[in-house]
XYZ file of C-alpha atoms in Angstrom:
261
model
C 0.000 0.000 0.000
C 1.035 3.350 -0.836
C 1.625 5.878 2.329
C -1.307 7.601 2.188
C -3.932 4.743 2.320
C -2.218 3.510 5.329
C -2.685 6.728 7.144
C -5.936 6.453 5.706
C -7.137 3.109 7.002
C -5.410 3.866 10.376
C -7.466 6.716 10.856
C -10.771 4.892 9.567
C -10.006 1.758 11.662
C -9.387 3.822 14.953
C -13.352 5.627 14.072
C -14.877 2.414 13.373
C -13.722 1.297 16.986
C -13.875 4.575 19.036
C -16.803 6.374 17.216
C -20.496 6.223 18.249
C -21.788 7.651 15.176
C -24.582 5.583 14.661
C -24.407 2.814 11.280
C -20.894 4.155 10.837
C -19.277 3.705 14.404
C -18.881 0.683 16.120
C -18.208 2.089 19.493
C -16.430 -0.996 20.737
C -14.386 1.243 22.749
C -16.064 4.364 22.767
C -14.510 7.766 23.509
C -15.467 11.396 23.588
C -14.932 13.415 20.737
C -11.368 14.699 21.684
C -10.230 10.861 22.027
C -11.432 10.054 18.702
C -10.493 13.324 16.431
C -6.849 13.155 18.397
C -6.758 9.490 18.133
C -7.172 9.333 14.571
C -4.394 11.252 14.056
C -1.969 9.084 16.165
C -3.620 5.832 14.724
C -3.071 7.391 10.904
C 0.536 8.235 11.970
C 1.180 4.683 13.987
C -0.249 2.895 9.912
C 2.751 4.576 8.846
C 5.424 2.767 11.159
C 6.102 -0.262 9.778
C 7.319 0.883 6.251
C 10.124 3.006 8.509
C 12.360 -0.235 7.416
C 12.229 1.564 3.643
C 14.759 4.579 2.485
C 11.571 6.308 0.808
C 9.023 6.157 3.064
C 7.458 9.070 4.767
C 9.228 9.071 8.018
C 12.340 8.825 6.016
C 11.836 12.270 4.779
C 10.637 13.807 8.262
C 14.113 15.057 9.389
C 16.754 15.951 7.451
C 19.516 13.317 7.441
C 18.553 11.786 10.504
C 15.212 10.408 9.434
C 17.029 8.592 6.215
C 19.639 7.048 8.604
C 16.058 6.064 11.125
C 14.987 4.088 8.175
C 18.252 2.650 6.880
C 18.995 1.246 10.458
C 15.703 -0.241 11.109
C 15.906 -1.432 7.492
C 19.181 -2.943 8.318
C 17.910 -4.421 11.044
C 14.859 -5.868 10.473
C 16.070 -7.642 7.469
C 15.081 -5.277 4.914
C 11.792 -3.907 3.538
C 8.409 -5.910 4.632
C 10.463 -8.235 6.784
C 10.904 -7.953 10.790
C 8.695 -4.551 10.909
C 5.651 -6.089 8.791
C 5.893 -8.923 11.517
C 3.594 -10.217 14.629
C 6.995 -9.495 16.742
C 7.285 -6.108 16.103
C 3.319 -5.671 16.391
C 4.260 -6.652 20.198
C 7.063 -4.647 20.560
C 5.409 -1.246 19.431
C 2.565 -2.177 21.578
C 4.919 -2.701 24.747
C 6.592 0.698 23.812
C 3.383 3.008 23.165
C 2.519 1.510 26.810
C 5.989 2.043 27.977
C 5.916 5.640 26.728
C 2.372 6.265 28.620
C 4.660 5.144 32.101
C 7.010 8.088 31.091
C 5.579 11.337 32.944
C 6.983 14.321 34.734
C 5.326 16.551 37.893
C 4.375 20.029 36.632
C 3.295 22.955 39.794
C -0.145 23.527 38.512
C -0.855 20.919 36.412
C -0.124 17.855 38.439
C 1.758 15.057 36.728
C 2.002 15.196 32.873
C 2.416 12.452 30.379
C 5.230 14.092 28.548
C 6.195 10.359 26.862
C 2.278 10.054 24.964
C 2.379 13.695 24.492
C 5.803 13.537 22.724
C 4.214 10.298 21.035
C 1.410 11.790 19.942
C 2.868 14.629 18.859
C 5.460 12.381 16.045
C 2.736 10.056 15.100
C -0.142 13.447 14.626
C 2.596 15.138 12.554
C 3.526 11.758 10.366
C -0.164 11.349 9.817
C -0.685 15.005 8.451
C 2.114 15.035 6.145
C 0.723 11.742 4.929
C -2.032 13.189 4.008
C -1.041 16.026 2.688
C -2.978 18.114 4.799
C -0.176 20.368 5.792
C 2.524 21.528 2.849
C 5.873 21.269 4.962
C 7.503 19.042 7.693
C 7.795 22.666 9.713
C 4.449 22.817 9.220
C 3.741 19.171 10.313
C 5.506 19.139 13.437
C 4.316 22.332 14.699
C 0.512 20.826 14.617
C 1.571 17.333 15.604
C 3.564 19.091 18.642
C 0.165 21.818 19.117
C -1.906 18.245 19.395
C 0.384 16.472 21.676
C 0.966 19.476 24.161
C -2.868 20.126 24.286
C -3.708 16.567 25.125
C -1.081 16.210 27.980
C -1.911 19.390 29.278
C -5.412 20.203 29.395
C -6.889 16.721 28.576
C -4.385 14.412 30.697
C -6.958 11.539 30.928
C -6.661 11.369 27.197
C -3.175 9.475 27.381
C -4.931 6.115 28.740
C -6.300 5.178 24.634
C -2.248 6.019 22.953
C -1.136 2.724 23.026
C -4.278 0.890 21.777
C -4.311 3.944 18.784
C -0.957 2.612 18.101
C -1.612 -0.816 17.853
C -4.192 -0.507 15.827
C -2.216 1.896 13.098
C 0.225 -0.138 13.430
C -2.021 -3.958 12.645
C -4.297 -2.138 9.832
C -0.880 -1.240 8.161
C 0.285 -5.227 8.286
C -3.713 -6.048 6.519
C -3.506 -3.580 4.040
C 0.040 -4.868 2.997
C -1.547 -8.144 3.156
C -3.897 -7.260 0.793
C -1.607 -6.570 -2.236
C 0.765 -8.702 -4.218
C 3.604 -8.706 -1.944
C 1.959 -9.570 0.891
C 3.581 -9.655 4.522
C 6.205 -12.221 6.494
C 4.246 -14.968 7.634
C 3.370 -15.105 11.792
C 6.599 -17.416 12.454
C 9.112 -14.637 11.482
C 12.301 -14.537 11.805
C 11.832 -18.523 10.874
C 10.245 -18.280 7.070
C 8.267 -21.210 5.560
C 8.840 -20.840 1.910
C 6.301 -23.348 -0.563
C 7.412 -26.520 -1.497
C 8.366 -26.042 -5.337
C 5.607 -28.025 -6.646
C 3.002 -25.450 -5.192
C 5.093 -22.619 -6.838
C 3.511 -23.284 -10.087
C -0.019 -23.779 -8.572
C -2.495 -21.237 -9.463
C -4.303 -19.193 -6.551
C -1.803 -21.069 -4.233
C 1.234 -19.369 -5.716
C -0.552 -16.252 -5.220
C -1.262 -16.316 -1.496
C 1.935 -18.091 -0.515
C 4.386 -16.423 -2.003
C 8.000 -18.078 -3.236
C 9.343 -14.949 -0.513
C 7.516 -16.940 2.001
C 5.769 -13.777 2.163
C 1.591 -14.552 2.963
C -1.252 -12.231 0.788
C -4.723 -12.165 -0.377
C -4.019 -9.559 -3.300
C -7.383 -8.014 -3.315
C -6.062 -4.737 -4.139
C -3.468 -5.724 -6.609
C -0.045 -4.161 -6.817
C 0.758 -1.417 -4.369
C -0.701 1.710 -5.733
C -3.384 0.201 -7.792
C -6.762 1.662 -9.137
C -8.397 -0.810 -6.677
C -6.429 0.565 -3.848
C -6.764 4.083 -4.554
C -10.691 3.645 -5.098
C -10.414 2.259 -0.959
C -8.471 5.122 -0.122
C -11.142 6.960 -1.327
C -13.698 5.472 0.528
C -12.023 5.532 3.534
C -11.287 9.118 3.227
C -15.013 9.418 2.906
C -15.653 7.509 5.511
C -13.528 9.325 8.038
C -14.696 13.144 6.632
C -18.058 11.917 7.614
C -17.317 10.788 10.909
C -15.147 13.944 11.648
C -17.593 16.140 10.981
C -20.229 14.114 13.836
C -17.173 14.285 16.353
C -16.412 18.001 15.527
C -20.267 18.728 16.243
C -20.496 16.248 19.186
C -17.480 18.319 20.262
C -19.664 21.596 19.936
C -22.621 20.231 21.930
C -24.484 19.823 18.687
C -26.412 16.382 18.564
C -27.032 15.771 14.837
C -27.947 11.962 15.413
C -29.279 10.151 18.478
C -26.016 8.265 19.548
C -26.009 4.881 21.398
C-alpha cells in the first residue's frame, strides 16, 4: 500500500472502533470526541510505522539526514523492507513501547503530573499522519501541529493518554492487513523462521498467489501497491472518516445531529 492509504485506514479503523456515530461507528471502545479526532491522528501516523524499514518512506523524509539514517537502520535491522517490521513481533514490541511511553511522565506545579512520553508520542505520530495526508505543505508545518496536538492533550486533557497505546496498535495492525492485501503480501506469523512453498506449489495457481515463493503470505485483493483498486479504498475511507469527523467536531460543539447509542 502506498503511504497515504495507510494513514488512511489507520485513521478509519481507529473511528470504526472509538466512534459512536450511529451505522458508521462501532463504538467498541467508545470515547469522547477529543479521544477520537486526536486518536485518529496518532492511529493514521502509527499505519505509517512499519514501512520506517524503507529509504523512501514518509518518516524517512521527516528530518533531514537523521530520518534517512532512522529508516536505513531499522531497514538494516529488520532484514530489509516488509520483513521484521511487517511482523507479529514487532506488532508486540510497538505495543509494549506506546505503553511504555504512557509510564514516562513528569510533575508540573499547577498541572499535576504530565504524560510528557504520549504527548511527545502523539505529537510524532499526529505530525507523520498530516504530512501523509497532505494536509499540511511542509515538515515545519507538520511538526508544529503534531507538537500543538500532543501538548494540548497532555496538558489540558491528561486523561486522554490512557487510549495512545491501543491507537498505536491498531495503526500499526491495519498497516500489516492492508500490505496483506496486495501482491507482496507480509512475512508470515513465524518470522524470523520463514516457511517458503514446497516447489511443486510454486507453479499452482491461486496457491502461488497467497503463498508467495518470498515466504511472504497475501490475499491480493487490491493488486499491486498503488493500484486503481487501492486508490478507489483510499477513497472510501477518506469518505468515511470526513463523515465521521464532521459528527465528532459537532459532538465536540454540543451539537447532537444523530441520536447516539
Amino acid at each position: 500500500m502506498m503511504g497515504i492509504t495507510h494513514a488512511t485506514s489507520g485513521a478509519a479503523a481507529w473511528i470504526a472502533v472509538t466512534s459512536t456515530m450511529p451505522v458508521l461507528g462501532l463504538g467498541a471502545y467508545p470515547l469522547d470526541p477529543v479521544g477520537v479526532l486526536a486518536g485518529t491522528a496518532v492511529a493514521a501516523g502509527a499505519a505509517l510505522l512499519p514501512d520506517a524499514d524503507h529509504h523512501s518512506a514518509t518518516i524517512a523524509h521527516s528530518v533531514p539526514v537523521l530520518g534517512r539514517l532512522t529508516a536505513r537502520t531499522i531497514g538494516t535491522l529488520s532484514g530489509g523492507h516488509r520483513q521484521g517490521a511487517h511482523s507479529a513481533i514487532a506488532v508486540v514490541v510497538v505495543m509494549v513501547l506506546a505503553w511504555a511511553l504512557t509510564l514516562v511522565t513528569v510533575p508540573y506545579e499547577g498541572f499535576g503530573t504530565i504524560a510528557i512520553g504520549a504527548g511527545i508520542g502523539t505529537a510524532v505520530l499526529t505530525c507523520f499522519g498530516l504530512k501523509a495526508r497532505d494536509f499540511v505543505r511542509t515538515w515545519a508545518a507538520a511538526w508544529v501541529a503534531g507538537a500543538a496536538v500532543g501538548a494540548g492533550i497532555v496538558v489540558f486533557a491528561p486523561e486522554q493518554v490512557a487510549w495512545f497505546p491501543l491507537a498505536v496498535t491498531i495503526g500499526f495492525v491495519v498497516h500489516l492487513l492492508g500490505d496483506f492485501l496486495t501482491t507482496g503480501g507480509v512475512p508470515g506469523v513465524l518470522w524470523p523462521q520463514v516457511l517458503r512453498p514446497p516447489e511443486r506449489w510454486r507453479e499452482t495457481p491461486v496457491v502461488n498467489r497467497m503463498w508467495l515463493a518470498s515466504g511472504h503470505v497475501s490475499l491480493p485483493l487490491l493488486g499491486d501497491t498503488g493500484s486503481f483498486r487501492e486508490t478507489m479504498l483510499g477513497a472510501a475511507l477518506g469518505l468515511y472518516c470526513f463523515a465521521n469527523f464532521g459528527y465528532e467536531c459537532l459532538r465536540m460543539m454540543g451539537v447532537e445531529v444523530l441520536a447516539g447509542r
